[in-house]
């Protein structure tokens, strides 16, 4: 969508994305720093984000689905890493086997039946093995790992052992140490060449969690992952101001009449809503304040509910002329913390980023722009 016709504008800073990766890569050495680019690179666009990360130095990538892997391979063909390994976290889809072969996609195998299907596929590439250490999600159970070890291991081509941390964003949670212990047991039993446990938050748990390869996701895209994490904003979301109107004490704003004006107010109506991925729960009411927006350096609180295509903000305290039709209000970015917006909506930055609407105008900023 063109900027002229869009109500939502996304500015995606590829230099910040690359900088976030380089910062993490420096932190985890001698472990390798991969890049997780699932969900269209967390909403930033895999076709742009993949090559930017490759240019920064990323040489291993993770996606969720084989179709995402194929899109990434196309994007990497003219990048600094055209043949980089691409691991498919959701595993092996037998009906899509040709897609794996054509694009050199490596499945992350999560149960014995899947390992059998992959082993039976002729012309296969390499693969990873996922062990469950406490998430009760994907992965071989402890008993299945022991059985696999007794049978001689997963076989030729499986070169990476992975698991996923459940509570690394809570450093003191006891499950972290237990998952580390369970992973060490599986690693000793299966004796695969490489191992990977740490996600974005796990990177900051220390060297014991990093093993050979770390898999940052949200930390690359500007979201908070751990109390010690540092990450520059990558996405700035802005909504077009459609109208500025007056409101009087005692009047209500928006659906449900859930917020009552407590003063004579100026109200800016912005062209964004939950259809764009700006979550309904971020709105405001008489009982609880909502998220903030920023107009020309001035913060303004939301008024009332978020509707499908519109939100309202209280711009009474913003100097005249700054909040005007045709101008843009930042929803999150350098002035409004995406994690703060997510907390108001009762969610996390992951959901905000990955839910951004396709009807937004996207513009990319690269180093030197």
Coordinates of C-alpha atoms in Angstrom, one line a residue:
X1 CA 0.0 0.0 0.0
X2 CA 1.3 3.5 -0.8
X3 CA 2.0 5.9 2.0
X4 CA -0.4 8.4 0.5
X5 CA -3.3 5.9 0.8
X6 CA -2.3 4.3 4.1
X7 CA -3.7 4.9 7.6
X8 CA -0.8 3.0 9.2
X9 CA 2.9 3.6 8.4
X10 CA 5.7 1.2 9.4
X11 CA 9.3 2.3 9.3
X12 CA 11.6 -0.7 9.6
X13 CA 15.2 0.1 10.5
X14 CA 17.4 -2.6 9.0
X15 CA 20.5 -0.9 10.3
X16 CA 19.1 -1.3 13.9
X17 CA 18.2 -4.9 13.1
X18 CA 21.8 -5.6 12.0
X19 CA 23.1 -3.8 15.0
X20 CA 21.1 -5.9 17.4
X21 CA 22.4 -9.1 15.8
X22 CA 26.0 -7.9 15.9
X23 CA 25.6 -6.9 19.6
X24 CA 24.3 -10.4 20.4
X25 CA 26.9 -12.1 18.3
X26 CA 29.7 -10.3 20.2
X27 CA 28.1 -11.2 23.5
X28 CA 27.9 -15.0 22.9
X29 CA 31.2 -15.7 21.2
X30 CA 32.6 -18.3 20.7
X31 CA 29.1 -19.7 20.3
X32 CA 27.4 -18.9 16.9
X33 CA 24.6 -16.4 16.8
X34 CA 21.8 -17.5 14.5
X35 CA 18.7 -15.5 13.5
X36 CA 15.1 -16.5 14.0
X37 CA 13.0 -15.0 11.1
X38 CA 9.7 -16.8 11.5
X39 CA 6.3 -15.0 11.2
X40 CA 7.7 -12.9 8.3
X41 CA 10.7 -11.9 10.4
X42 CA 8.4 -10.9 13.3
X43 CA 6.4 -8.7 11.0
X44 CA 9.3 -6.8 9.5
X45 CA 9.3 -8.7 6.2
X46 CA 11.5 -11.7 5.6
X47 CA 12.5 -10.6 2.1
X48 CA 14.3 -7.5 3.6
X49 CA 15.2 -8.8 7.0
X50 CA 16.9 -12.0 5.9
X51 CA 19.5 -10.3 3.6
X52 CA 20.1 -7.6 6.2
X53 CA 20.9 -10.2 8.8
X54 CA 23.1 -12.1 6.4
X55 CA 25.0 -8.9 5.6
X56 CA 25.5 -8.4 9.4
X57 CA 27.1 -11.8 9.6
X58 CA 24.3 -14.3 10.4
X59 CA 25.0 -17.7 8.8
X60 CA 22.2 -19.9 10.3
X61 CA 18.5 -19.1 10.2
X62 CA 15.4 -20.5 11.8
X63 CA 11.8 -20.4 10.5
X64 CA 8.6 -22.0 11.7
X65 CA 7.2 -23.4 8.4
X66 CA 8.6 -24.8 5.2
X67 CA 6.9 -22.1 3.1
X68 CA 8.7 -19.5 5.2
X69 CA 11.9 -21.3 4.6
X70 CA 11.3 -21.2 0.8
X71 CA 10.6 -17.5 1.0
X72 CA 13.8 -16.9 3.0
X73 CA 15.9 -19.0 0.6
X74 CA 14.7 -16.8 -2.3
X75 CA 15.6 -13.7 -0.3
X76 CA 19.0 -15.0 0.5
X77 CA 20.0 -16.0 -3.1
X78 CA 21.7 -12.6 -3.7
X79 CA 22.8 -12.1 -0.1
X80 CA 26.0 -12.6 1.7
X81 CA 24.9 -16.1 2.7
X82 CA 23.0 -17.7 -0.2
X83 CA 23.6 -21.2 1.1
X84 CA 23.0 -20.6 4.8
X85 CA 21.4 -23.5 6.7
X86 CA 17.6 -22.8 7.2
X87 CA 16.0 -24.9 10.0
X88 CA 12.3 -25.4 10.1
X89 CA 11.2 -25.4 13.7
X90 CA 7.8 -27.0 13.2
X91 CA 9.5 -30.0 11.7
X92 CA 9.1 -32.2 8.6
X93 CA 5.9 -32.0 6.6
X94 CA 6.1 -35.2 4.4
X95 CA 3.6 -33.8 1.8
X96 CA 6.0 -30.8 1.3
X97 CA 9.1 -32.9 1.0
X98 CA 10.1 -31.4 -2.4
X99 CA 10.0 -27.9 -0.8
X100 CA 12.7 -29.0 1.7
X101 CA 14.9 -30.5 -1.1
X102 CA 14.5 -27.6 -3.5
X103 CA 15.4 -25.0 -0.9
X104 CA 17.8 -27.0 1.3
X105 CA 15.6 -26.7 4.4
X106 CA 16.6 -28.7 7.5
X107 CA 13.6 -29.9 9.6
X108 CA 13.8 -29.8 13.4
X109 CA 12.4 -33.3 14.3
X110 CA 10.2 -33.4 17.3
X111 CA 9.0 -37.0 17.8
X112 CA 10.0 -40.6 16.8
X113 CA 7.4 -40.8 14.1
X114 CA 8.7 -37.7 12.4
X115 CA 12.2 -39.0 12.5
X116 CA 11.0 -42.2 10.8
X117 CA 9.3 -40.1 8.1
X118 CA 12.3 -38.0 7.5
X119 CA 14.6 -41.0 7.4
X120 CA 12.4 -42.7 4.8
X121 CA 12.5 -39.6 2.6
X122 CA 15.0 -40.1 -0.2
X123 CA 17.3 -37.2 -1.1
X124 CA 17.0 -35.7 2.4
X125 CA 19.1 -32.8 3.7
X126 CA 20.5 -32.4 7.2
X127 CA 18.2 -32.1 10.3
X128 CA 18.1 -31.1 13.9
X129 CA 16.5 -33.1 16.8
X130 CA 14.3 -31.3 19.3
X131 CA 14.2 -32.7 22.9
X132 CA 11.6 -31.6 25.4
X133 CA 13.2 -30.4 28.6
X134 CA 10.2 -29.0 30.3
X135 CA 7.9 -27.1 27.9
X136 CA 5.6 -30.0 27.1
X137 CA 5.4 -28.7 23.6
X138 CA 7.4 -30.1 20.7
X139 CA 10.3 -32.5 21.3
X140 CA 11.4 -36.0 22.2
X141 CA 10.5 -37.0 25.7
X142 CA 13.1 -38.1 28.2
X143 CA 12.1 -41.8 27.6
X144 CA 12.2 -41.4 23.9
X145 CA 15.7 -39.9 24.1
X146 CA 16.9 -42.8 26.1
X147 CA 15.3 -45.3 23.7
X148 CA 16.9 -43.4 20.7
X149 CA 20.3 -43.5 22.4
X150 CA 20.0 -47.3 23.0
X151 CA 19.1 -47.8 19.3
X152 CA 22.3 -46.1 18.1
X153 CA 21.0 -42.5 17.9
X154 CA 19.0 -40.6 15.2
X155 CA 21.3 -41.6 12.3
X156 CA 23.3 -39.9 9.7
X157 CA 22.4 -36.3 8.8
X158 CA 21.1 -35.2 12.2
X159 CA 23.7 -32.7 13.3
X160 CA 22.1 -30.4 15.8
X161 CA 20.3 -31.0 19.2
X162 CA 17.9 -28.2 20.4
X163 CA 15.5 -27.5 23.1
X164 CA 13.5 -24.4 24.2
X165 CA 13.5 -22.6 27.5
X166 CA 10.2 -21.9 29.1
X167 CA 11.1 -19.2 31.6
X168 CA 14.4 -17.6 30.6
X169 CA 12.8 -14.1 30.9
X170 CA 12.5 -14.9 34.7
X171 CA 16.1 -15.6 35.6
X172 CA 15.4 -16.9 39.1
X173 CA 12.7 -19.4 38.0
X174 CA 13.8 -22.9 39.1
X175 CA 12.8 -24.5 35.8
X176 CA 15.7 -22.8 34.1
X177 CA 18.3 -24.9 36.0
X178 CA 16.2 -28.0 35.6
X179 CA 16.0 -27.5 31.8
X180 CA 19.7 -27.0 31.6
X181 CA 20.3 -30.3 33.5
X182 CA 17.9 -32.2 31.3
X183 CA 19.5 -30.8 28.2
X184 CA 22.9 -31.8 29.4
X185 CA 21.6 -35.4 29.9
X186 CA 20.2 -35.6 26.4
X187 CA 23.3 -34.1 24.9
X188 CA 25.5 -36.7 26.6
X189 CA 23.2 -39.5 25.5
X190 CA 22.9 -38.5 21.8
X191 CA 26.3 -37.1 21.2
X192 CA 25.3 -34.9 18.3
X193 CA 27.9 -32.5 16.8
X194 CA 26.2 -29.3 17.9
X195 CA 23.7 -28.1 20.5
X196 CA 21.4 -25.1 20.9
X197 CA 19.3 -24.2 23.9
X198 CA 19.3 -20.4 24.4
X199 CA 16.6 -18.1 22.9
X200 CA 16.7 -14.3 23.2
X201 CA 16.3 -14.4 27.0
X202 CA 18.4 -17.5 27.4
X203 CA 21.5 -15.7 25.9
X204 CA 21.6 -13.6 29.1
X205 CA 21.5 -16.7 31.4
X206 CA 25.2 -17.2 31.0
X207 CA 27.7 -19.3 29.0
X208 CA 26.3 -22.6 30.3
X209 CA 23.1 -22.0 28.4
X210 CA 24.7 -20.9 25.1
X211 CA 26.3 -24.2 23.9
X212 CA 27.3 -24.0 20.3
X213 CA 24.5 -22.0 18.8
X214 CA 22.0 -19.4 20.1
X215 CA 18.7 -18.6 18.5
X216 CA 17.6 -15.0 19.2
X217 CA 14.2 -13.8 17.9
X218 CA 12.5 -10.9 19.7
X219 CA 15.8 -9.4 20.8
X220 CA 16.7 -8.8 17.1
X221 CA 13.5 -6.8 16.5
X222 CA 13.6 -4.4 19.4
X223 CA 11.5 -6.2 22.0
X224 CA 12.6 -6.8 25.6
X225 CA 13.5 -10.4 26.4
X226 CA 15.4 -10.3 29.7
X227 CA 16.1 -7.7 32.5
X228 CA 19.7 -7.4 31.2
X229 CA 18.9 -7.3 27.5
X230 CA 19.7 -4.2 25.3
X231 CA 17.9 -4.0 22.0
X232 CA 17.4 -1.0 19.7
X233 CA 13.9 -0.4 18.3
X234 CA 13.5 -1.8 14.8
X235 CA 9.9 -1.0 14.0
X236 CA 8.3 2.4 14.3
X237 CA 4.5 2.3 13.8
X238 CA 2.6 5.5 13.1
X239 CA -1.0 6.2 12.5
X240 CA -2.4 9.0 10.4
X241 CA -4.4 11.7 12.2
X242 CA -7.8 12.0 10.5
X243 CA -9.5 14.6 12.6
X244 CA -9.1 16.7 15.8
X245 CA -12.4 17.5 17.5
X246 CA -13.6 19.0 20.7
X247 CA -15.2 17.2 23.6
X248 CA -16.9 18.5 26.8
X249 CA -16.9 17.4 30.4
X250 CA -19.2 14.4 31.0
X251 CA -19.2 13.3 27.3
X252 CA -18.0 9.8 26.5
X253 CA -15.6 8.5 23.8
X254 CA -15.9 5.5 21.6
X255 CA -17.8 2.2 21.7
X256 CA -19.4 1.2 25.0
X257 CA -19.2 4.8 26.3
X258 CA -16.5 3.4 28.6
X259 CA -14.5 6.6 29.1
X260 CA -15.9 9.8 30.3
X261 CA -14.2 13.1 29.7
X262 CA -13.1 14.8 32.9
X263 CA -12.3 18.1 31.2
X264 CA -12.9 20.0 28.0
X265 CA -10.7 18.2 25.6
X266 CA -9.2 18.1 22.2
X267 CA -9.5 14.6 20.7
X268 CA -7.4 13.3 17.8
X269 CA -8.9 10.5 15.8
X270 CA -6.2 8.2 14.3
X271 CA -6.5 5.8 11.4
X272 CA -5.5 2.5 13.1
X273 CA -7.4 -0.2 14.9
X274 CA -7.4 -3.9 15.8
X275 CA -7.7 -4.7 12.1
X276 CA -4.2 -3.4 11.8
X277 CA -2.9 -5.4 14.7
X278 CA -3.2 -2.6 17.3
X279 CA -4.8 -4.6 20.0
X280 CA -8.2 -3.8 21.3
X281 CA -7.1 -4.3 24.9
X282 CA -4.6 -1.4 24.6
X283 CA -7.6 1.0 24.9
X284 CA -8.6 3.1 27.9
X285 CA -11.7 3.4 30.2
X286 CA -12.8 5.1 33.3
X287 CA -11.5 2.1 35.2
X288 CA -8.0 1.8 33.7
X289 CA -5.7 3.9 31.6
X290 CA -4.6 2.7 28.1
X291 CA -1.5 3.0 26.0
X292 CA 0.2 6.2 24.9
X293 CA 0.9 7.7 21.5
X294 CA 3.5 10.3 20.6
X295 CA 2.9 13.3 18.3
X296 CA 6.0 15.4 17.5
X297 CA 7.7 14.5 20.7
X298 CA 4.6 14.9 23.0
X299 CA 2.9 11.9 24.6
X300 CA -0.9 11.6 24.6
X301 CA -3.0 8.9 26.2
X302 CA -5.7 6.9 24.4
X303 CA -9.3 7.7 25.0
X304 CA -11.9 4.9 25.0
X305 CA -11.8 1.6 23.2
X306 CA -9.7 0.6 20.2
X307 CA -12.2 -0.1 17.4
X308 CA -11.6 -1.9 14.1
X309 CA -10.1 1.0 12.2
X310 CA -9.9 3.9 14.6
X311 CA -8.5 5.0 18.0
X312 CA -8.9 8.3 19.8
X313 CA -6.2 10.1 21.8
X314 CA -6.3 13.1 24.2
X315 CA -4.2 15.8 22.6
X316 CA -5.4 18.6 24.9
X317 CA -1.9 19.2 26.3
X318 CA -0.2 19.1 22.9
X319 CA 0.6 22.6 21.5
X320 CA -1.9 23.8 18.9
X321 CA -0.9 22.8 15.3
X322 CA 1.2 19.8 16.2
X323 CA -1.8 17.5 16.2
X324 CA -3.5 18.1 12.9
X325 CA -5.2 16.1 10.2
X326 CA -2.6 14.5 7.8
X327 CA 0.1 14.3 10.4
X328 CA 1.4 11.1 12.0
X329 CA 1.2 9.8 15.6
X330 CA 3.7 7.2 16.8
X331 CA 2.1 4.1 18.3
X332 CA 5.4 2.5 19.2
X333 CA 9.1 3.1 18.3
X334 CA 11.7 5.4 19.7
X335 CA 9.3 7.5 21.8
X336 CA 6.7 4.9 22.8
X337 CA 8.2 1.6 24.1
X338 CA 6.6 -1.4 22.3
X339 CA 6.8 -3.4 25.5
X340 CA 4.8 -0.7 27.4
X341 CA 2.1 -0.8 24.8
X342 CA 2.0 -4.6 25.0
X343 CA 1.7 -4.5 28.8
X344 CA -1.3 -2.2 28.5
X345 CA -2.9 -4.7 26.1
X346 CA -2.1 -7.6 28.5
X347 CA 0.3 -9.2 26.0
X348 CA 3.9 -9.2 24.7
X349 CA 5.7 -7.4 22.0
X350 CA 5.8 -10.6 19.9
X351 CA 2.1 -10.4 19.4
X352 CA 2.1 -6.7 18.4
X353 CA 4.9 -7.2 15.9
X354 CA 3.7 -10.4 14.3
X355 CA 0.1 -9.1 14.1
X356 CA 0.9 -6.0 12.1
X357 CA -1.6 -5.6 9.2
X358 CA -0.7 -6.2 5.6
X359 CA -2.6 -2.9 4.8
X360 CA 0.1 -0.9 6.4
X361 CA 2.6 1.0 4.3
X362 CA 6.1 -0.3 4.9
X363 CA 9.3 1.7 4.3
X364 CA 12.8 0.4 5.0
X365 CA 15.7 2.3 6.4
X366 CA 19.2 0.9 5.7
X367 CA 22.6 1.9 6.9
X368 CA 23.5 5.3 5.5
X369 CA 19.9 6.3 4.7

